[in-house]
mmCIF file of C-alpha atoms and ligand atoms in Angstrom:
data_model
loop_
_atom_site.group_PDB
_atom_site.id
_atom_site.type_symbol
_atom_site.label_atom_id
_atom_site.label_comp_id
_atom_site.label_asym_id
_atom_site.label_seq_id
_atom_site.Cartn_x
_atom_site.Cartn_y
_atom_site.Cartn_z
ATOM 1 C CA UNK A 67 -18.428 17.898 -18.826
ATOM 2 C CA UNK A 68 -15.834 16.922 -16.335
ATOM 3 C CA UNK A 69 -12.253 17.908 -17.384
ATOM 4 C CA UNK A 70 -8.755 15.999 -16.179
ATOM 5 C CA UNK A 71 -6.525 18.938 -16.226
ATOM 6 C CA UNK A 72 -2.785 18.944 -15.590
ATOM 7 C CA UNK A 73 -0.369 21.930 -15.365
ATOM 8 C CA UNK A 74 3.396 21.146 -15.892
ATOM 9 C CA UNK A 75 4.509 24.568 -17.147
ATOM 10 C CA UNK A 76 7.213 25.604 -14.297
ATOM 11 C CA UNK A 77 7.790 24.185 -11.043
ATOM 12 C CA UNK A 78 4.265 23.541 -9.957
ATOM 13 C CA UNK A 79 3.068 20.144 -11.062
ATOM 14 C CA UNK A 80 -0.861 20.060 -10.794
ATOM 15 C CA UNK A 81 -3.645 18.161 -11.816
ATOM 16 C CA UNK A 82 -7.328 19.162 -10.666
ATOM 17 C CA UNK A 83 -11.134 17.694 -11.907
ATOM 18 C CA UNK A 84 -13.243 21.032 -13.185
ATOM 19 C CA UNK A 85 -16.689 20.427 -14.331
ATOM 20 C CA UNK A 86 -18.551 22.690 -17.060
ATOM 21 C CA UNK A 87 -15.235 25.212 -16.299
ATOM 22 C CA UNK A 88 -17.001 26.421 -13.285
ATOM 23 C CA UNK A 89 -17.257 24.012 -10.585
ATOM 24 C CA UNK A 90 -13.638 22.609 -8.767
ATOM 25 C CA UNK A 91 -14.129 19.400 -8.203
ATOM 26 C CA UNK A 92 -10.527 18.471 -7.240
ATOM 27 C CA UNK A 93 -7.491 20.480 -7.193
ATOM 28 C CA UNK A 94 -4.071 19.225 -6.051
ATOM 29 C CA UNK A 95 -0.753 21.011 -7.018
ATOM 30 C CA UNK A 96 2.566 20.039 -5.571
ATOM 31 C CA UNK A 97 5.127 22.582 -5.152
ATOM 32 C CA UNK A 98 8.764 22.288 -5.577
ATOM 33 C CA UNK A 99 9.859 25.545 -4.650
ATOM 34 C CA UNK A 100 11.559 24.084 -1.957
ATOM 35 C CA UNK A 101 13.878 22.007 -4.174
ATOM 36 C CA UNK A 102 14.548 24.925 -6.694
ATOM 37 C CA UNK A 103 15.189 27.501 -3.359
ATOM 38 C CA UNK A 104 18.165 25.989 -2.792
ATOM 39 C CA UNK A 105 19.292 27.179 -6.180
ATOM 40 C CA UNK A 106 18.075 30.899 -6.146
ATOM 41 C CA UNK A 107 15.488 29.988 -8.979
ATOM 42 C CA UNK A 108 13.721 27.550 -11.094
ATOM 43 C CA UNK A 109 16.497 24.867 -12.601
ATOM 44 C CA UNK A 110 14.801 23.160 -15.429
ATOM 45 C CA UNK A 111 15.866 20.257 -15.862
ATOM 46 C CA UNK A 112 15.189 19.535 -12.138
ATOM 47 C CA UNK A 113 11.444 20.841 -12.651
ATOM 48 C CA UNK A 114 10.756 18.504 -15.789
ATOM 49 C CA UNK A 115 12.524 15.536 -13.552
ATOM 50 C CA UNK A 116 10.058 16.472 -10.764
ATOM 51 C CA UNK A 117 6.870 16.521 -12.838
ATOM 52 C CA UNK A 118 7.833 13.222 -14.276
ATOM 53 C CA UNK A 119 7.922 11.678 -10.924
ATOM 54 C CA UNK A 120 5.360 12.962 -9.391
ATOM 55 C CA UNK A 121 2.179 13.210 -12.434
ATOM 56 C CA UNK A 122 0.844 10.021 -12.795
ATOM 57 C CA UNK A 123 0.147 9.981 -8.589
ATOM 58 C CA UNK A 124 -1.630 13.714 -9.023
ATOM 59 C CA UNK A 125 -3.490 12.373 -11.682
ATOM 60 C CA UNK A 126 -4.794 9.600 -9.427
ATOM 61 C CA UNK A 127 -5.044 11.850 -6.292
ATOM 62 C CA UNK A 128 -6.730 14.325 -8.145
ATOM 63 C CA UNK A 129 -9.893 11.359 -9.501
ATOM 64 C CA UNK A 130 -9.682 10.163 -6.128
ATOM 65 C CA UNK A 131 -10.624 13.349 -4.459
ATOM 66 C CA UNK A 132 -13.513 14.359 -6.942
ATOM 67 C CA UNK A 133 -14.862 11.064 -6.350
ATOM 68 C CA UNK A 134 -14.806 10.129 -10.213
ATOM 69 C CA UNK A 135 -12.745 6.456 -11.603
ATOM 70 C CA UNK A 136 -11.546 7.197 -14.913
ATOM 71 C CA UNK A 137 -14.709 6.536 -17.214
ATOM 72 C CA UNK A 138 -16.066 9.751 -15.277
ATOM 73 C CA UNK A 139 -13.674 11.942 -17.403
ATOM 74 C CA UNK A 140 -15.228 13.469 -20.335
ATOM 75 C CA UNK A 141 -12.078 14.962 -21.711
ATOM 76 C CA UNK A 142 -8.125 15.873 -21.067
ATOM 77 C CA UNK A 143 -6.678 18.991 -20.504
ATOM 78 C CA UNK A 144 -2.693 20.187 -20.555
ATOM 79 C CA UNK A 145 -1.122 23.504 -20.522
ATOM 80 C CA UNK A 146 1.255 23.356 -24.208
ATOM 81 C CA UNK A 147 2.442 26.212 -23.846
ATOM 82 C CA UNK A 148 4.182 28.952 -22.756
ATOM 83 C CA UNK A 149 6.656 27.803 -20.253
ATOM 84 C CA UNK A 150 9.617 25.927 -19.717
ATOM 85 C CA UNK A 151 9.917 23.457 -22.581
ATOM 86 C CA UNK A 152 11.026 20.684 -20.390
ATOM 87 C CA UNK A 153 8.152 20.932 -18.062
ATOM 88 C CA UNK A 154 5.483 21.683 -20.294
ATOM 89 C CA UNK A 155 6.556 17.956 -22.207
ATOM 90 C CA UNK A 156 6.379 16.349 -19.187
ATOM 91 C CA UNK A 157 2.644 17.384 -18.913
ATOM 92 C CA UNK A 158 1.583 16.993 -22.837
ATOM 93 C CA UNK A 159 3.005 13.961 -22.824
ATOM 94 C CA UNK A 160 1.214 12.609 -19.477
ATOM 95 C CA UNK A 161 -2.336 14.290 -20.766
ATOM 96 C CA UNK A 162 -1.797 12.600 -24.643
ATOM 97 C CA UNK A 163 -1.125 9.362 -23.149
ATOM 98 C CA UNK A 164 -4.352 9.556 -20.694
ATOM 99 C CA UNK A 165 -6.753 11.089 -23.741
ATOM 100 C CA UNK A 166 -5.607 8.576 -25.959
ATOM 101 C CA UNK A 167 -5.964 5.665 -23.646
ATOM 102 C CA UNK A 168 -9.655 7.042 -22.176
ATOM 103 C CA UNK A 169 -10.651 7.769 -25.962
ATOM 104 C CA UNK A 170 -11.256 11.389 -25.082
ATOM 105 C CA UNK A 171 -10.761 14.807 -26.176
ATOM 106 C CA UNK A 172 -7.364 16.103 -25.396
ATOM 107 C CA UNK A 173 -7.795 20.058 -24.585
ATOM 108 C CA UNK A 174 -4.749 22.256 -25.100
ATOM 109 C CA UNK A 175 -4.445 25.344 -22.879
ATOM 110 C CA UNK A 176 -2.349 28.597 -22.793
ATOM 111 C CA UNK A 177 -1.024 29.080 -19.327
ATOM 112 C CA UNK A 178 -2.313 32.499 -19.692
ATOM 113 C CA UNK A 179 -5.939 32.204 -20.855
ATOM 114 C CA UNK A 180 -6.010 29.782 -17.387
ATOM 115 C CA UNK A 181 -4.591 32.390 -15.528
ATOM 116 C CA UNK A 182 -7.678 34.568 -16.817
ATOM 117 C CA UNK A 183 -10.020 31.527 -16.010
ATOM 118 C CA UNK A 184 -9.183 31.255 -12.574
ATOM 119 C CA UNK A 185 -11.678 34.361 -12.195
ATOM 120 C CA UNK A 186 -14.681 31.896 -13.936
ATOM 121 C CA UNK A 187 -14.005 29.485 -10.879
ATOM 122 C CA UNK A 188 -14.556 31.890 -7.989
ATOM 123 C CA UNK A 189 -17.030 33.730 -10.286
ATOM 124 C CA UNK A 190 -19.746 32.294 -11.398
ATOM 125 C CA UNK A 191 -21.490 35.194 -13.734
ATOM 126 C CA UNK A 192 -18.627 36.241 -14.919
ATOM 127 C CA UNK A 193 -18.334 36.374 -18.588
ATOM 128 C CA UNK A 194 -16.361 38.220 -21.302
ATOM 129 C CA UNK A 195 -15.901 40.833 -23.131
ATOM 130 C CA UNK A 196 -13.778 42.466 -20.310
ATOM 131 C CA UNK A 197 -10.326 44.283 -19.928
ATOM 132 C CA UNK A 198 -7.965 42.354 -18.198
ATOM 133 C CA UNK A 199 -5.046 42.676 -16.842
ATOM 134 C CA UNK A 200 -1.925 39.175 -16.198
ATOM 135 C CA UNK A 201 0.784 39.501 -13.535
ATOM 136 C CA UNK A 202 2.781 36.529 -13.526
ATOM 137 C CA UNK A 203 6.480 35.875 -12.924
ATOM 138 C CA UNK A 204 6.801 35.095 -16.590
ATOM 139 C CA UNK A 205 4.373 37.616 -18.099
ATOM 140 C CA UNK A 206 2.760 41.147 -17.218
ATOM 141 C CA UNK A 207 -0.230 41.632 -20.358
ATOM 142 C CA UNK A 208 -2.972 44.214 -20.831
ATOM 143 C CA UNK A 209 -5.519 42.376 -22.532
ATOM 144 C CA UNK A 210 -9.003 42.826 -24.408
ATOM 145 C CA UNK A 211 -10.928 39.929 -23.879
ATOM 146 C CA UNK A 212 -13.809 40.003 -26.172
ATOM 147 C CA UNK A 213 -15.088 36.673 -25.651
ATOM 148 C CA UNK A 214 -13.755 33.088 -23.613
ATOM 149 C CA UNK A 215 -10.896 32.495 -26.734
ATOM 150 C CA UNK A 216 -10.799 35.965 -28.566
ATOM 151 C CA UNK A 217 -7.647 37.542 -27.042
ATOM 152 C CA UNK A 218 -6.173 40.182 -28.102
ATOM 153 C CA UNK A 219 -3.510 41.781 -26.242
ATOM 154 C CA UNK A 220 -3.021 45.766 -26.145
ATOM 155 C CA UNK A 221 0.413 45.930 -24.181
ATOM 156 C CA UNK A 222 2.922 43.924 -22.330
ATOM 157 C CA UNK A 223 6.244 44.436 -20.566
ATOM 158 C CA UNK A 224 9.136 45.006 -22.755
ATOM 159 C CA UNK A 225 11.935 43.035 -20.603
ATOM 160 C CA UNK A 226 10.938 41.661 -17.217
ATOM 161 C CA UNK A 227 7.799 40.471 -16.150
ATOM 162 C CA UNK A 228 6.530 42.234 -13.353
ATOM 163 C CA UNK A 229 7.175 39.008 -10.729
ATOM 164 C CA UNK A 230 10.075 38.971 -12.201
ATOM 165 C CA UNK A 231 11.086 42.308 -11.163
ATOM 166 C CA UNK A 232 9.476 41.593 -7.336
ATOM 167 C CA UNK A 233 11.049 38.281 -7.304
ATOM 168 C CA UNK A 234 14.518 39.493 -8.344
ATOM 169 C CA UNK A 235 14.310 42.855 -5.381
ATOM 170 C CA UNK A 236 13.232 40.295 -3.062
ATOM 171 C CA UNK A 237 16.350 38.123 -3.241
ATOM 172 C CA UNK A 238 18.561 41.155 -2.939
ATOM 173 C CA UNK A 239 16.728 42.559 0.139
ATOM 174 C CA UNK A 240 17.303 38.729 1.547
ATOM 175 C CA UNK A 241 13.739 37.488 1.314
ATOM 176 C CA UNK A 242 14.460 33.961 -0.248
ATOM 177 C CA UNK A 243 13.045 32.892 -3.520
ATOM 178 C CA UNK A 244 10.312 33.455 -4.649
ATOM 179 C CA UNK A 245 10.001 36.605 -2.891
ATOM 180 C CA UNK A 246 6.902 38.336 -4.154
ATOM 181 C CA UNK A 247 4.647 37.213 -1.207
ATOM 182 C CA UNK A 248 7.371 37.833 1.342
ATOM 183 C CA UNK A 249 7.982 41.722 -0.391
ATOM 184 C CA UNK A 250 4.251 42.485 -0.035
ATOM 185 C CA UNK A 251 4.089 41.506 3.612
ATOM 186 C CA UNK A 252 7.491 43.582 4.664
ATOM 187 C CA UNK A 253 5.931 46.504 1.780
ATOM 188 C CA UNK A 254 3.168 46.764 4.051
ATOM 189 C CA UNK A 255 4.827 47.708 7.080
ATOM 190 C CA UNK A 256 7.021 50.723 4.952
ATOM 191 C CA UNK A 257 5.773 54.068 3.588
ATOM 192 C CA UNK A 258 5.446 53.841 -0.136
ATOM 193 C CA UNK A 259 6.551 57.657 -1.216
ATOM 194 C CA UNK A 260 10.022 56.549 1.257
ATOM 195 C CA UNK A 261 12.324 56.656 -1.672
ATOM 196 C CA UNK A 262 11.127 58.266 -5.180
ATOM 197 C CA UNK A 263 11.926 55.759 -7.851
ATOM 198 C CA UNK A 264 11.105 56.045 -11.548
ATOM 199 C CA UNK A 265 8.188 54.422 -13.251
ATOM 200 C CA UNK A 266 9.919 53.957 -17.075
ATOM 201 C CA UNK A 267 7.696 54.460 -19.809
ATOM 202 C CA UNK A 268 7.637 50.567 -22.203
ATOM 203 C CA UNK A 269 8.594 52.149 -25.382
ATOM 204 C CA UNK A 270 6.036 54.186 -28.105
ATOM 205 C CA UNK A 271 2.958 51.820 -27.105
ATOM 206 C CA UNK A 272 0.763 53.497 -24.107
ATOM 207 C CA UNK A 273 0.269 50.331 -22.668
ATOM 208 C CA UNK A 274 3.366 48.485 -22.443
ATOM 209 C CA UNK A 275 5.599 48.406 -19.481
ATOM 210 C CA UNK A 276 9.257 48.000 -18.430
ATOM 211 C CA UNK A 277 10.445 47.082 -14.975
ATOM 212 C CA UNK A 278 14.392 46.403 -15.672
ATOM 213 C CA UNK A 279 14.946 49.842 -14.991
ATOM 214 C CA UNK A 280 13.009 50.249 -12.128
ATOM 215 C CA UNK A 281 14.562 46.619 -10.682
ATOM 216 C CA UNK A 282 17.844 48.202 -11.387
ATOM 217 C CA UNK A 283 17.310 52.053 -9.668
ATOM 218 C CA UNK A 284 16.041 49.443 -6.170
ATOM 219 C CA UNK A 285 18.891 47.467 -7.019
ATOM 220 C CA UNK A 286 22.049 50.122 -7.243
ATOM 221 C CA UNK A 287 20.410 52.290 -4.584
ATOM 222 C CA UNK A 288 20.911 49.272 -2.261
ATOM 223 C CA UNK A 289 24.427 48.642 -3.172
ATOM 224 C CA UNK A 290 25.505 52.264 -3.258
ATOM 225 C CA UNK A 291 24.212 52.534 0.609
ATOM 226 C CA UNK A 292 25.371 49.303 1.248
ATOM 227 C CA UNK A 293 29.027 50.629 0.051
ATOM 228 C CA UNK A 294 28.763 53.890 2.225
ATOM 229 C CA UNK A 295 27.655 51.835 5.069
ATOM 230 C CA UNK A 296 24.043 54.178 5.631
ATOM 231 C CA UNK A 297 21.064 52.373 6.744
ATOM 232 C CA UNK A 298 18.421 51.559 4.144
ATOM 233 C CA UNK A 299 14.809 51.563 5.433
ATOM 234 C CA UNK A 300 13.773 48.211 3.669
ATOM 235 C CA UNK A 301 10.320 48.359 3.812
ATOM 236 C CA UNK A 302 10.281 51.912 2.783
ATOM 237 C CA UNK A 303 12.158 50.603 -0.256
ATOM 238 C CA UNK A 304 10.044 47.396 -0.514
ATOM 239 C CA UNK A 305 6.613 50.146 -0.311
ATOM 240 C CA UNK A 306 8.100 52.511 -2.821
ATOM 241 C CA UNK A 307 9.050 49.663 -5.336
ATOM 242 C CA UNK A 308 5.436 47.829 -4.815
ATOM 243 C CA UNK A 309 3.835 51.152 -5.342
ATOM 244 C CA UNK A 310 5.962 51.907 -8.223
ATOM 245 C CA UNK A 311 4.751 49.100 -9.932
ATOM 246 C CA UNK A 312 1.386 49.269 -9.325
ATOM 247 C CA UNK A 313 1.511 52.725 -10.880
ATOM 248 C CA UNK A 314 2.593 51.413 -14.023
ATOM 249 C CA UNK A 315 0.246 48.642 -13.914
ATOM 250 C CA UNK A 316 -2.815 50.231 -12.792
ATOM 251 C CA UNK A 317 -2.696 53.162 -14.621
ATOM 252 C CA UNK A 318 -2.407 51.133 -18.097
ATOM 253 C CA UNK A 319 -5.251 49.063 -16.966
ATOM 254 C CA UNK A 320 -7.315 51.756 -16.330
ATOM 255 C CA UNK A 321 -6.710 53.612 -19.792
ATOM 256 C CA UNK A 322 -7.292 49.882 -21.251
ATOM 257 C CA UNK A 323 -10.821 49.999 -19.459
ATOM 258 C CA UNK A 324 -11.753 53.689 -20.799
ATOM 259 C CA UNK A 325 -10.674 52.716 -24.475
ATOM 260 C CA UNK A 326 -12.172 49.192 -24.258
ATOM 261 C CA UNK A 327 -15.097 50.343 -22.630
ATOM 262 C CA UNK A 328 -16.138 47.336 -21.201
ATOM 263 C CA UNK A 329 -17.969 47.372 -17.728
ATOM 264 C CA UNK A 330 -15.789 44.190 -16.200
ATOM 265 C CA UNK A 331 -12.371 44.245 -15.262
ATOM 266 C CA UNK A 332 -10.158 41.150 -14.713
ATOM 267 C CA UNK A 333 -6.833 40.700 -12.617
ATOM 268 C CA UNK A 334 -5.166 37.435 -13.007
ATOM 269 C CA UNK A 335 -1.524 35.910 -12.129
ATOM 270 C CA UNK A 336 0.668 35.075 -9.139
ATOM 271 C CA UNK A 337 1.030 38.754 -8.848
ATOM 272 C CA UNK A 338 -2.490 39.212 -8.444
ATOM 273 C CA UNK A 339 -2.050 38.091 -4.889
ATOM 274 C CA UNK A 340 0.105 40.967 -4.054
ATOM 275 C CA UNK A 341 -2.503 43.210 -1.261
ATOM 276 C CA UNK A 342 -1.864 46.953 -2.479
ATOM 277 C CA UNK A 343 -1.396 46.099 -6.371
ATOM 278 C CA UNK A 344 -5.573 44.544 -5.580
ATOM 279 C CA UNK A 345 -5.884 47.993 -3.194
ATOM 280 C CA UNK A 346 -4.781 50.479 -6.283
ATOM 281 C CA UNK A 347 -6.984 48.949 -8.667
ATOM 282 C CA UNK A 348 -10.086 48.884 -6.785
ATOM 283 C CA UNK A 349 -9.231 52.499 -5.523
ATOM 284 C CA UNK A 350 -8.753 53.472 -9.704
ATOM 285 C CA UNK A 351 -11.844 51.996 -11.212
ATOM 286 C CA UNK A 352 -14.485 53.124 -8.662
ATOM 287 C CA UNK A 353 -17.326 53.078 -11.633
ATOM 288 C CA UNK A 354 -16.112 49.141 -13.217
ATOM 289 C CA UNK A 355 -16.855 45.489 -12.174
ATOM 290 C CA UNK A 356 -13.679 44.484 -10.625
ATOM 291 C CA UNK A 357 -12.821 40.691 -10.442
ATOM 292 C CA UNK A 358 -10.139 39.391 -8.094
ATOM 293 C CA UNK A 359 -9.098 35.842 -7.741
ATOM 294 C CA UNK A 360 -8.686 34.434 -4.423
ATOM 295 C CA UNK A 361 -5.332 34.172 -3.391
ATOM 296 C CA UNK A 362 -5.141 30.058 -3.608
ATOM 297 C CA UNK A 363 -6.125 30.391 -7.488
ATOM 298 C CA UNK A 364 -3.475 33.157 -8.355
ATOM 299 C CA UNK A 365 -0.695 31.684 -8.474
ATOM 300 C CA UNK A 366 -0.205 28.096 -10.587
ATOM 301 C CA UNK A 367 -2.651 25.119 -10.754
ATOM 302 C CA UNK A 368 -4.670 23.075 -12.828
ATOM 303 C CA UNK A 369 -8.040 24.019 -12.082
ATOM 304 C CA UNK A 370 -7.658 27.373 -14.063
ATOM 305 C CA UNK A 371 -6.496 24.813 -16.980
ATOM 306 C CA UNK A 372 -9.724 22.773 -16.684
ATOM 307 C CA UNK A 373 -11.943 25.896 -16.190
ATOM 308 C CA UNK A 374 -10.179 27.268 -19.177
ATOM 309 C CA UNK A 375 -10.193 24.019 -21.371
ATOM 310 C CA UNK A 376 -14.173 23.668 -21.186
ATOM 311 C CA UNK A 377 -14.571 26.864 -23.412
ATOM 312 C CA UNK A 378 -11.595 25.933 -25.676
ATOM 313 C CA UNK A 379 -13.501 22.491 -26.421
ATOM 314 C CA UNK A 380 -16.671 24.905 -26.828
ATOM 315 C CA UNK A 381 -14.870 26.468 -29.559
ATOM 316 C CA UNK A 382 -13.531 23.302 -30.618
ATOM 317 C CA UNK A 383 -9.994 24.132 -30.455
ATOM 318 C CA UNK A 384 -8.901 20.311 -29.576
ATOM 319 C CA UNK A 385 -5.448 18.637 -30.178
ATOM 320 C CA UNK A 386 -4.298 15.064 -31.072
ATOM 321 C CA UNK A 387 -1.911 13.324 -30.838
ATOM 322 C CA UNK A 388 0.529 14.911 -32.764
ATOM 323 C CA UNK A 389 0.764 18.258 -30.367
ATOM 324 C CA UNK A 390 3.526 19.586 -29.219
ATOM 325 C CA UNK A 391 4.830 21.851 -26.299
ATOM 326 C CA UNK A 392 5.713 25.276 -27.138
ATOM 327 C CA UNK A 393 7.915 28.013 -24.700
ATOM 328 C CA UNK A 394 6.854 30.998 -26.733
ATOM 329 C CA UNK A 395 2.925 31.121 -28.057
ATOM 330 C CA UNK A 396 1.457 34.294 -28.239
ATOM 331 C CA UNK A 397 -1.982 34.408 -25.987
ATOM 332 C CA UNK A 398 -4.109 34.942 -28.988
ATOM 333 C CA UNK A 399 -2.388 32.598 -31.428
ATOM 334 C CA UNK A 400 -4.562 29.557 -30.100
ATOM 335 C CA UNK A 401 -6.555 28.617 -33.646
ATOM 336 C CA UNK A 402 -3.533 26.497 -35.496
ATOM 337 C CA UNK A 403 -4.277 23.484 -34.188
ATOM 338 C CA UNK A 404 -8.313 23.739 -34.554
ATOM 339 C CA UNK A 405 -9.673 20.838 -36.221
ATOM 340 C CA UNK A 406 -11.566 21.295 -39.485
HETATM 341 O O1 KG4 B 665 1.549 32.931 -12.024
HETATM 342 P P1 KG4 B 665 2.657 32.399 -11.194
HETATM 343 O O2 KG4 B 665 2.312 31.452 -10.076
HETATM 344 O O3 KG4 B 665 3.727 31.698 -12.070
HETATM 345 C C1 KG4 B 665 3.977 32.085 -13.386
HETATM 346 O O4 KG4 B 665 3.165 31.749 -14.272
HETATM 347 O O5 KG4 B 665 4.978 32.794 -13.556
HETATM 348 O O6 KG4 B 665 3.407 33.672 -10.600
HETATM 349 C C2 KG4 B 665 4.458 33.569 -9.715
HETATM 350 C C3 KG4 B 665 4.944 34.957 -9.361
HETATM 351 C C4 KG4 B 665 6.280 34.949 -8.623
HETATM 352 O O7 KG4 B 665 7.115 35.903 -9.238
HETATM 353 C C5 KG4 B 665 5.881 35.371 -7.214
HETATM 354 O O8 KG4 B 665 6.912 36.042 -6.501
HETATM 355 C C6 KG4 B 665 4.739 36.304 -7.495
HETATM 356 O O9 KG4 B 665 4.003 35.627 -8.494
HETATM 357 N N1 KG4 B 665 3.896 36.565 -6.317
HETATM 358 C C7 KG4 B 665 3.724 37.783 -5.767
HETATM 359 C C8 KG4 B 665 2.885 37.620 -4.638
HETATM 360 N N2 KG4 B 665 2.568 36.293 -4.546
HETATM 361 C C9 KG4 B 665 3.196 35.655 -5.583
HETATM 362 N N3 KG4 B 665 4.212 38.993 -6.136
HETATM 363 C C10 KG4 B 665 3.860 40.053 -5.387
HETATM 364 N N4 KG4 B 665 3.073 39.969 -4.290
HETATM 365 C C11 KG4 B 665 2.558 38.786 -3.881
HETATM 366 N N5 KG4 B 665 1.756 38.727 -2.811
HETATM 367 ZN ZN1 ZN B 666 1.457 31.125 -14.054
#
């Protein structure tokens, strides 16, 4: 089963060929980071503008470089949700337009259950149930995956996402936008127990998180000693934020993992590229299965949409052409638009 998958959700616009959601047989994505820079962040109505432009030639690129012409496609795949409504249009649109017109399935995807399949890509016995855990810039998740579309999450973040939080103590510390990857490589050159910062509790749930208040401790301890004029030691700060976070993170995961019980545990997300959040969890869960993406399938593409969409058409959870793009959608709320 070769899949067409496209991935419109922010400001990556991607298309990729993935057969049986296992093998890549094409993946391009086209950044516009460079465009949205300029700004400090994403703008969305200059993301949607961009994916409009540039689809239909990924589309193409993306055939041309698996080698297939357009009766080789055995169905369509689109992130619908969550994301930035704009954007995600842009690609439901494109991918209802292509099933309609190559009389195949259309496959709608949650951005985060691709996330998750980016693992089934690079892995190829890797099969639920697990525990896993999704860093993104939009979302940070602790979730029980009993099967390839039963997802059920246990905790999440209660205000920012955790690349978010990275993203947002990168631009103050003058690292550009977005600063995650640019944090983690000054982090590693700092000592992580520099400056002590707190690692807030998410509320009456064990597993959920909150990083506002840790974002905000990094962020008025650099003002304060920016006021007074005294040297900060920013990669001591970057270290002790980075391992602040992973603190949070890790140690939720690794309750998740006892109470779950699985053997498997998955990381998933942009910020599952960050080098000592992929250190602490392999030092915390010595006796599970731990299963890190590469870094080139972290962050956003379309292959993790196509790897994704082959076990949503398993299920048969297909869409026509009446589906819509949605910014909100809870990761488990999937079964709506299943077709009697
Ligand atoms: O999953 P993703 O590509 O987009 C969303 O779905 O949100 O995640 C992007 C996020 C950004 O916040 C980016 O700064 C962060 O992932 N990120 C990192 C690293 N690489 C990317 N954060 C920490 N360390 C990294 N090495
Ligand atoms: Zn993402």
């Amino acid at each position: 089963m070769n899949i067409l998958a496209f991935e419109t959700s922010c400001d990556e616009t991607a298309a990729a060929v993935v057969r049986d959601g296992r093998e890549i047989l094409s993946s391009v994505v086209l950044s516009q980071i460079d465009i949205h820079a300029l700004y400090g962040g994403v703008v969305p109505e200059i993301a949607s503008r961009r994916h409009m432009e540039t689809v239909a030639a990924l589309a193409e690129e993306a055939l041309r470089q698996a080698g297939l012409d357009k009766n080789g496609v055995d169905g369509v795949a689109v992130t619908h949700a969550p994301g930035l409504i704009g954007a995600l249009l842009v690609g439901v649109g494109f991918a209802k337009g292509a099933a309609f017109a190559l009389g195949k399935p259309l496959i709608p995807v949650h951005h985060i259950r691709g996330h998750i399949a980016a693992n089934y890509l690079h892995f190829p016995d890797l099969a639920p149930p697990f525990t896993a855990l999704v860093v993104s810039g939009g979302h940070t998740l602790i979730l029980d995956a009993a099967d390839y579309t039963r997802i059920r999450v246990l905790g999440s973040t209660v205000d920012d996402a955790a690349g978010e939080a990275f993203d947002k103590v990168a631009r103050v510390l003058g690292l550009g936008y977005p600063g995650g990857a640019a944090l983690d490589a000054l982090a590693a050159r700092g000592a992580p127990d520099a400056y002590r910062l707190p690692r807030p509790h998410g509320g009456d749930n064990p597993y959920d998180m909150s990083f506002s208040g840790l974002k905000t401790a990094v962020l008025s301890l650099l003002n304060s000693a920016r006021m007074r004029g005294t040297p900060v030691d920013e990669a001591g700060l970057a270290a002790s934020f980075t391992a602040a976070v992973c603190d949070m993170l890790v140690s939720r995961t690794a309750r998740a993992a006892g109470e779950l019980g699985y053997d498997k545990v998955v990381l998933a997300g942009g910020v599952a590229a960050n080098s000592a959040l992929r250190r602490a969890l392999t030092a915390a869960l010595p006796d599970r299965r731990l299963y890190m993406p590469p870094v080139a399938l972290c962050g956003d593409n379309a292959a993790m949409i196509g790897a994704q969409a082959y076990y949503e058409w398993a299920s048969g959870a297909l869409g026509d052409m009446s589906l819509n793009g949605y910014a909100n959608l809870p990761v488990e709320s999937c079964s709506f638009y299943v077709n009697p």
